[in-house]
Amino acid sequence: MLCFADWGHRYTASVSGFTLVARTDLACDVSFPEKTLGEGVGFLNECVGAGVRIYSASRFGYVQRRGATFGHTWDISTMELLMTSTIGHWGPPHEMEMPTS
């Protein structure tokens, strides 16, 4: 399932389930909130508030897995996911999507 297909390789207001790369001075100036859920979103909100631009890179090499039906910070129903996404295939990721070498 591909969500937000047009959000790659551009500046955006937020990214989902991210791996973060930032300058050291930014990481020192903007801190993560003291909580166990949603700290990434809180950090991004602080960055945007400080005038930082967020860049969304390639969607390849990244898989987001939703195993449980509770405890997610992104509260979205299965139906909404299906309505706003493109189904590429079923099953584990292909080699092109998540290379092993």
mmCIF file of N, CA and C in Angstrom:
data_model
loop_
_atom_site.group_PDB
_atom_site.id
_atom_site.type_symbol
_atom_site.label_atom_id
_atom_site.label_comp_id
_atom_site.label_asym_id
_atom_site.label_seq_id
_atom_site.Cartn_x
_atom_site.Cartn_y
_atom_site.Cartn_z
ATOM 1 N N MET A 1 0.845 -1.158 0.000
ATOM 2 C CA MET A 1 0.000 0.000 0.000
ATOM 3 C C MET A 1 0.900 1.233 0.000
ATOM 4 N N LEU A 2 0.689 2.098 -0.935
ATOM 5 C CA LEU A 2 1.483 3.317 -1.050
ATOM 6 C C LEU A 2 0.629 4.512 -0.640
ATOM 7 N N CYS A 3 1.020 5.136 0.457
ATOM 8 C CA CYS A 3 0.323 6.332 0.943
ATOM 9 C C CYS A 3 1.105 7.570 0.534
ATOM 10 N N PHE A 4 0.425 8.615 0.184
ATOM 11 C CA PHE A 4 1.044 9.908 -0.105
ATOM 12 C C PHE A 4 2.117 9.785 -1.190
ATOM 13 N N ALA A 5 1.760 9.198 -2.311
ATOM 14 C CA ALA A 5 2.717 8.918 -3.389
ATOM 15 C C ALA A 5 3.421 10.168 -3.899
ATOM 16 N N ASP A 6 2.785 11.305 -3.845
ATOM 17 C CA ASP A 6 3.372 12.539 -4.380
ATOM 18 C C ASP A 6 4.196 13.305 -3.351
ATOM 19 N N TRP A 7 4.392 12.758 -2.174
ATOM 20 C CA TRP A 7 5.079 13.488 -1.110
ATOM 21 C C TRP A 7 6.579 13.268 -1.080
ATOM 22 N N GLY A 8 7.142 12.512 -2.009
ATOM 23 C CA GLY A 8 8.576 12.242 -1.993
ATOM 24 C C GLY A 8 9.377 13.311 -2.712
ATOM 25 N N HIS A 9 10.608 13.492 -2.272
ATOM 26 C CA HIS A 9 11.558 14.420 -2.894
ATOM 27 C C HIS A 9 11.007 15.846 -2.975
ATOM 28 N N ARG A 10 10.517 16.333 -1.841
ATOM 29 C CA ARG A 10 10.034 17.719 -1.773
ATOM 30 C C ARG A 10 9.986 18.169 -0.321
ATOM 31 N N TYR A 11 9.897 19.470 -0.138
ATOM 32 C CA TYR A 11 9.706 20.020 1.201
ATOM 33 C C TYR A 11 8.243 19.851 1.584
ATOM 34 N N THR A 12 7.996 19.561 2.843
ATOM 35 C CA THR A 12 6.646 19.272 3.301
ATOM 36 C C THR A 12 6.478 19.737 4.751
ATOM 37 N N ALA A 13 5.264 19.705 5.249
ATOM 38 C CA ALA A 13 5.005 20.130 6.627
ATOM 39 C C ALA A 13 5.313 19.028 7.637
ATOM 40 N N SER A 14 5.317 17.780 7.186
ATOM 41 C CA SER A 14 5.554 16.674 8.104
ATOM 42 C C SER A 14 5.946 15.433 7.318
ATOM 43 N N VAL A 15 6.483 14.454 8.000
ATOM 44 C CA VAL A 15 6.758 13.147 7.408
ATOM 45 C C VAL A 15 6.251 12.085 8.376
ATOM 46 N N SER A 16 5.964 10.924 7.852
ATOM 47 C CA SER A 16 5.379 9.855 8.649
ATOM 48 C C SER A 16 6.419 8.818 9.026
ATOM 49 N N GLY A 17 6.454 8.436 10.292
ATOM 50 C CA GLY A 17 7.327 7.361 10.747
ATOM 51 C C GLY A 17 8.737 7.487 10.226
ATOM 52 N N PHE A 18 9.381 8.537 10.544
ATOM 53 C CA PHE A 18 10.588 8.958 9.850
ATOM 54 C C PHE A 18 11.895 8.476 10.455
ATOM 55 N N THR A 19 12.913 8.480 9.624
ATOM 56 C CA THR A 19 14.301 8.418 10.055
ATOM 57 C C THR A 19 14.819 9.826 9.891
ATOM 58 N N LEU A 20 15.340 10.394 10.943
ATOM 59 C CA LEU A 20 15.667 11.808 10.968
ATOM 60 C C LEU A 20 17.149 12.053 10.736
ATOM 61 N N VAL A 21 17.442 12.991 9.868
ATOM 62 C CA VAL A 21 18.805 13.483 9.667
ATOM 63 C C VAL A 21 18.739 14.988 9.873
ATOM 64 N N ALA A 22 19.566 15.501 10.797
ATOM 65 C CA ALA A 22 19.520 16.934 11.110
ATOM 66 C C ALA A 22 20.905 17.439 11.471
ATOM 67 N N ARG A 23 21.096 18.738 11.315
ATOM 68 C CA ARG A 23 22.344 19.367 11.765
ATOM 69 C C ARG A 23 22.434 19.272 13.286
ATOM 70 N N THR A 24 23.621 19.185 13.801
ATOM 71 C CA THR A 24 23.837 19.079 15.247
ATOM 72 C C THR A 24 23.270 20.281 15.980
ATOM 73 N N ASP A 25 23.465 21.482 15.440
ATOM 74 C CA ASP A 25 22.958 22.674 16.123
ATOM 75 C C ASP A 25 21.438 22.667 16.203
ATOM 76 N N LEU A 26 20.766 22.145 15.174
ATOM 77 C CA LEU A 26 19.306 22.057 15.205
ATOM 78 C C LEU A 26 18.866 21.071 16.283
ATOM 79 N N ALA A 27 19.519 19.923 16.343
ATOM 80 C CA ALA A 27 19.164 18.917 17.348
ATOM 81 C C ALA A 27 19.373 19.449 18.762
ATOM 82 N N CYS A 28 20.321 20.345 18.942
ATOM 83 C CA CYS A 28 20.551 20.949 20.269
ATOM 84 C C CYS A 28 19.538 22.047 20.572
ATOM 85 N N ASP A 29 19.113 22.786 19.547
ATOM 86 C CA ASP A 29 18.196 23.910 19.743
ATOM 87 C C ASP A 29 16.738 23.476 19.897
ATOM 88 N N VAL A 30 16.334 22.449 19.169
ATOM 89 C CA VAL A 30 14.949 21.967 19.195
ATOM 90 C C VAL A 30 14.958 20.592 19.845
ATOM 91 N N SER A 31 14.181 20.421 20.892
ATOM 92 C CA SER A 31 14.217 19.146 21.613
ATOM 93 C C SER A 31 12.960 18.314 21.361
ATOM 94 N N PHE A 32 13.084 17.027 21.633
ATOM 95 C CA PHE A 32 11.935 16.132 21.563
ATOM 96 C C PHE A 32 11.092 16.315 22.818
ATOM 97 N N PRO A 33 9.762 16.254 22.686
ATOM 98 C CA PRO A 33 8.902 16.362 23.865
ATOM 99 C C PRO A 33 9.108 15.168 24.806
ATOM 100 N N GLU A 34 8.848 15.379 26.078
ATOM 101 C CA GLU A 34 8.980 14.320 27.085
ATOM 102 C C GLU A 34 7.715 13.466 27.099
ATOM 103 N N LYS A 35 7.603 12.546 26.148
ATOM 104 C CA LYS A 35 6.489 11.600 26.119
ATOM 105 C C LYS A 35 6.915 10.377 25.326
ATOM 106 N N THR A 36 6.137 9.309 25.422
ATOM 107 C CA THR A 36 6.529 8.068 24.761
ATOM 108 C C THR A 36 5.790 7.821 23.455
ATOM 109 N N LEU A 37 4.715 8.518 23.204
ATOM 110 C CA LEU A 37 3.998 8.411 21.937
ATOM 111 C C LEU A 37 3.894 9.791 21.306
ATOM 112 N N GLY A 38 4.197 9.883 20.041
ATOM 113 C CA GLY A 38 4.051 11.140 19.329
ATOM 114 C C GLY A 38 5.214 12.093 19.474
ATOM 115 N N GLU A 39 6.344 11.620 20.005
ATOM 116 C CA GLU A 39 7.475 12.531 20.187
ATOM 117 C C GLU A 39 8.056 12.986 18.848
ATOM 118 N N GLY A 40 7.986 12.146 17.826
ATOM 119 C CA GLY A 40 8.485 12.543 16.507
ATOM 120 C C GLY A 40 7.670 13.674 15.909
ATOM 121 N N VAL A 41 6.351 13.553 16.003
ATOM 122 C CA VAL A 41 5.467 14.608 15.502
ATOM 123 C C VAL A 41 5.690 15.892 16.290
ATOM 124 N N GLY A 42 5.854 15.765 17.598
ATOM 125 C CA GLY A 42 6.126 16.940 18.430
ATOM 126 C C GLY A 42 7.413 17.629 18.032
ATOM 127 N N PHE A 43 8.449 16.839 17.744
ATOM 128 C CA PHE A 43 9.729 17.400 17.314
ATOM 129 C C PHE A 43 9.576 18.132 15.979
ATOM 130 N N LEU A 44 8.869 17.516 15.034
ATOM 131 C CA LEU A 44 8.654 18.168 13.738
ATOM 132 C C LEU A 44 7.872 19.464 13.898
ATOM 133 N N ASN A 45 6.863 19.462 14.755
ATOM 134 C CA ASN A 45 6.093 20.691 14.998
ATOM 135 C C ASN A 45 6.977 21.790 15.571
ATOM 136 N N GLU A 46 7.868 21.429 16.496
ATOM 137 C CA GLU A 46 8.813 22.403 17.057
ATOM 138 C C GLU A 46 9.743 22.940 15.970
ATOM 139 N N CYS A 47 10.204 22.058 15.097
ATOM 140 C CA CYS A 47 11.085 22.483 14.000
ATOM 141 C C CYS A 47 10.376 23.469 13.077
ATOM 142 N N VAL A 48 9.153 23.133 12.677
ATOM 143 C CA VAL A 48 8.386 24.023 11.797
ATOM 144 C C VAL A 48 8.155 25.360 12.494
ATOM 145 N N GLY A 49 7.839 25.330 13.782
ATOM 146 C CA GLY A 49 7.653 26.559 14.553
ATOM 147 C C GLY A 49 8.905 27.413 14.617
ATOM 148 N N ALA A 50 10.067 26.765 14.525
ATOM 149 C CA ALA A 50 11.349 27.485 14.552
ATOM 150 C C ALA A 50 11.802 27.896 13.152
ATOM 151 N N GLY A 51 10.944 27.645 12.145
ATOM 152 C CA GLY A 51 11.274 28.056 10.785
ATOM 153 C C GLY A 51 12.096 27.055 9.993
ATOM 154 N N VAL A 52 12.216 25.835 10.488
ATOM 155 C CA VAL A 52 12.979 24.796 9.791
ATOM 156 C C VAL A 52 12.110 24.182 8.697
ATOM 157 N N ARG A 53 12.706 23.935 7.535
ATOM 158 C CA ARG A 53 11.993 23.259 6.455
ATOM 159 C C ARG A 53 12.260 21.759 6.545
ATOM 160 N N ILE A 54 11.213 20.955 6.334
ATOM 161 C CA ILE A 54 11.311 19.497 6.408
ATOM 162 C C ILE A 54 11.298 18.946 4.991
ATOM 163 N N TYR A 55 12.272 18.095 4.695
ATOM 164 C CA TYR A 55 12.386 17.508 3.359
ATOM 165 C C TYR A 55 12.016 16.033 3.421
ATOM 166 N N SER A 56 11.121 15.631 2.541
ATOM 167 C CA SER A 56 10.722 14.234 2.433
ATOM 168 C C SER A 56 11.513 13.594 1.302
ATOM 169 N N ALA A 57 12.336 12.602 1.622
ATOM 170 C CA ALA A 57 13.206 11.959 0.628
ATOM 171 C C ALA A 57 12.466 10.801 -0.054
ATOM 172 N N SER A 58 13.190 9.820 -0.507
ATOM 173 C CA SER A 58 12.637 8.688 -1.243
ATOM 174 C C SER A 58 11.805 7.780 -0.350
ATOM 175 N N ARG A 59 10.744 7.242 -0.905
ATOM 176 C CA ARG A 59 9.910 6.292 -0.170
ATOM 177 C C ARG A 59 10.480 4.882 -0.227
ATOM 178 N N PHE A 60 11.480 4.646 -1.062
ATOM 179 C CA PHE A 60 12.042 3.308 -1.205
ATOM 180 C C PHE A 60 12.979 2.986 -0.052
ATOM 181 N N GLY A 61 13.037 1.712 0.322
ATOM 182 C CA GLY A 61 13.859 1.289 1.442
ATOM 183 C C GLY A 61 13.203 1.558 2.783
ATOM 184 N N TYR A 62 11.920 1.821 2.781
ATOM 185 C CA TYR A 62 11.200 2.134 4.014
ATOM 186 C C TYR A 62 9.878 1.378 4.024
ATOM 187 N N VAL A 63 9.598 0.696 5.095
ATOM 188 C CA VAL A 63 8.335 -0.021 5.254
ATOM 189 C C VAL A 63 7.742 0.379 6.594
ATOM 190 N N GLN A 64 6.469 0.699 6.586
ATOM 191 C CA GLN A 64 5.767 1.011 7.830
ATOM 192 C C GLN A 64 4.793 -0.130 8.086
ATOM 193 N N ARG A 65 4.937 -0.790 9.215
ATOM 194 C CA ARG A 65 4.111 -1.948 9.540
ATOM 195 C C ARG A 65 3.152 -1.589 10.659
ATOM 196 N N ARG A 66 1.890 -1.916 10.450
ATOM 197 C CA ARG A 66 0.867 -1.687 11.472
ATOM 198 C C ARG A 66 0.349 -3.052 11.913
ATOM 199 N N GLY A 67 0.962 -3.626 12.932
ATOM 200 C CA GLY A 67 0.612 -4.974 13.365
ATOM 201 C C GLY A 67 -0.568 -5.034 14.317
ATOM 202 N N ALA A 68 -0.623 -4.152 15.280
ATOM 203 C CA ALA A 68 -1.692 -4.163 16.282
ATOM 204 C C ALA A 68 -2.806 -3.208 15.863
ATOM 205 N N THR A 69 -3.944 -3.356 16.487
ATOM 206 C CA THR A 69 -5.071 -2.468 16.176
ATOM 207 C C THR A 69 -5.179 -1.323 17.171
ATOM 208 N N PHE A 70 -4.223 -1.210 18.076
ATOM 209 C CA PHE A 70 -4.255 -0.140 19.070
ATOM 210 C C PHE A 70 -2.832 0.349 19.315
ATOM 211 N N GLY A 71 -2.716 1.513 19.895
ATOM 212 C CA GLY A 71 -1.403 2.004 20.296
ATOM 213 C C GLY A 71 -0.641 2.775 19.235
ATOM 214 N N HIS A 72 -1.264 3.050 18.111
ATOM 215 C CA HIS A 72 -0.584 3.825 17.082
ATOM 216 C C HIS A 72 -0.762 5.313 17.343
ATOM 217 N N THR A 73 0.263 6.096 17.031
ATOM 218 C CA THR A 73 0.124 7.543 17.165
ATOM 219 C C THR A 73 -0.644 8.118 15.985
ATOM 220 N N TRP A 74 -0.629 7.418 14.856
ATOM 221 C CA TRP A 74 -1.384 7.854 13.688
ATOM 222 C C TRP A 74 -2.718 7.133 13.742
ATOM 223 N N ASP A 75 -3.749 7.806 14.200
ATOM 224 C CA ASP A 75 -5.060 7.206 14.407
ATOM 225 C C ASP A 75 -5.849 7.268 13.108
ATOM 226 N N ILE A 76 -5.739 6.220 12.309
ATOM 227 C CA ILE A 76 -6.428 6.161 11.022
ATOM 228 C C ILE A 76 -7.020 4.765 10.868
ATOM 229 N N SER A 77 -8.220 4.699 10.318
ATOM 230 C CA SER A 77 -8.879 3.405 10.159
ATOM 231 C C SER A 77 -8.347 2.681 8.921
ATOM 232 N N THR A 78 -8.541 1.378 8.900
ATOM 233 C CA THR A 78 -8.147 0.585 7.737
ATOM 234 C C THR A 78 -8.871 1.088 6.497
ATOM 235 N N MET A 79 -10.146 1.421 6.632
ATOM 236 C CA MET A 79 -10.926 1.909 5.493
ATOM 237 C C MET A 79 -10.342 3.211 4.948
ATOM 238 N N GLU A 80 -9.968 4.134 5.828
ATOM 239 C CA GLU A 80 -9.383 5.398 5.373
ATOM 240 C C GLU A 80 -8.037 5.165 4.689
ATOM 241 N N LEU A 81 -7.233 4.242 5.226
ATOM 242 C CA LEU A 81 -5.967 3.899 4.573
ATOM 243 C C LEU A 81 -6.204 3.380 3.162
ATOM 244 N N LEU A 82 -7.164 2.475 3.019
ATOM 245 C CA LEU A 82 -7.456 1.902 1.704
ATOM 246 C C LEU A 82 -7.991 2.953 0.735
ATOM 247 N N MET A 83 -8.782 3.892 1.233
ATOM 248 C CA MET A 83 -9.372 4.918 0.368
ATOM 249 C C MET A 83 -8.362 5.966 -0.086
ATOM 250 N N THR A 84 -7.284 6.164 0.667
ATOM 251 C CA THR A 84 -6.328 7.227 0.345
ATOM 252 C C THR A 84 -4.986 6.689 -0.136
ATOM 253 N N SER A 85 -4.928 5.405 -0.455
ATOM 254 C CA SER A 85 -3.663 4.783 -0.845
ATOM 255 C C SER A 85 -3.818 4.024 -2.149
ATOM 256 N N THR A 86 -2.700 3.572 -2.673
ATOM 257 C CA THR A 86 -2.674 2.732 -3.858
ATOM 258 C C THR A 86 -2.121 1.373 -3.450
ATOM 259 N N ILE A 87 -2.840 0.308 -3.781
ATOM 260 C CA ILE A 87 -2.366 -1.039 -3.474
ATOM 261 C C ILE A 87 -1.405 -1.462 -4.580
ATOM 262 N N GLY A 88 -0.154 -1.731 -4.203
ATOM 263 C CA GLY A 88 0.853 -2.160 -5.172
ATOM 264 C C GLY A 88 0.932 -3.662 -5.282
ATOM 265 N N HIS A 89 0.855 -4.335 -4.160
ATOM 266 C CA HIS A 89 0.876 -5.796 -4.103
ATOM 267 C C HIS A 89 0.603 -6.229 -2.669
ATOM 268 N N TRP A 90 0.369 -7.511 -2.493
ATOM 269 C CA TRP A 90 0.188 -8.085 -1.163
ATOM 270 C C TRP A 90 1.439 -8.861 -0.799
ATOM 271 N N GLY A 91 1.731 -8.960 0.483
ATOM 272 C CA GLY A 91 2.848 -9.778 0.934
ATOM 273 C C GLY A 91 4.040 -8.949 1.329
ATOM 274 N N PRO A 92 5.172 -9.638 1.538
ATOM 275 C CA PRO A 92 6.378 -8.926 1.960
ATOM 276 C C PRO A 92 6.888 -7.984 0.876
ATOM 277 N N PRO A 93 7.726 -7.028 1.239
ATOM 278 C CA PRO A 93 8.255 -6.086 0.246
ATOM 279 C C PRO A 93 9.092 -6.791 -0.818
ATOM 280 N N HIS A 94 9.032 -6.268 -2.028
ATOM 281 C CA HIS A 94 9.879 -6.766 -3.114
ATOM 282 C C HIS A 94 11.302 -6.261 -2.915
ATOM 283 N N GLU A 95 12.251 -6.871 -3.588
ATOM 284 C CA GLU A 95 13.667 -6.494 -3.506
ATOM 285 C C GLU A 95 13.858 -5.017 -3.852
ATOM 286 N N MET A 96 13.121 -4.499 -4.843
ATOM 287 C CA MET A 96 13.272 -3.100 -5.249
ATOM 288 C C MET A 96 12.828 -2.142 -4.139
ATOM 289 N N GLU A 97 11.825 -2.540 -3.373
ATOM 290 C CA GLU A 97 11.299 -1.670 -2.324
ATOM 291 C C GLU A 97 12.156 -1.691 -1.067
ATOM 292 N N MET A 98 12.749 -2.820 -0.774
ATOM 293 C CA MET A 98 13.570 -2.948 0.425
ATOM 294 C C MET A 98 14.741 -3.875 0.116
ATOM 295 N N PRO A 99 15.785 -3.321 -0.507
ATOM 296 C CA PRO A 99 16.926 -4.151 -0.917
ATOM 297 C C PRO A 99 17.596 -4.820 0.276
ATOM 298 N N THR A 100 18.065 -6.039 0.057
ATOM 299 C CA THR A 100 18.754 -6.774 1.115
ATOM 300 C C THR A 100 20.266 -6.651 0.995
ATOM 301 N N SER A 101 20.743 -6.115 -0.104
ATOM 302 C CA SER A 101 22.204 -5.969 -0.251
ATOM 303 C C SER A 101 22.592 -4.526 -0.473
#
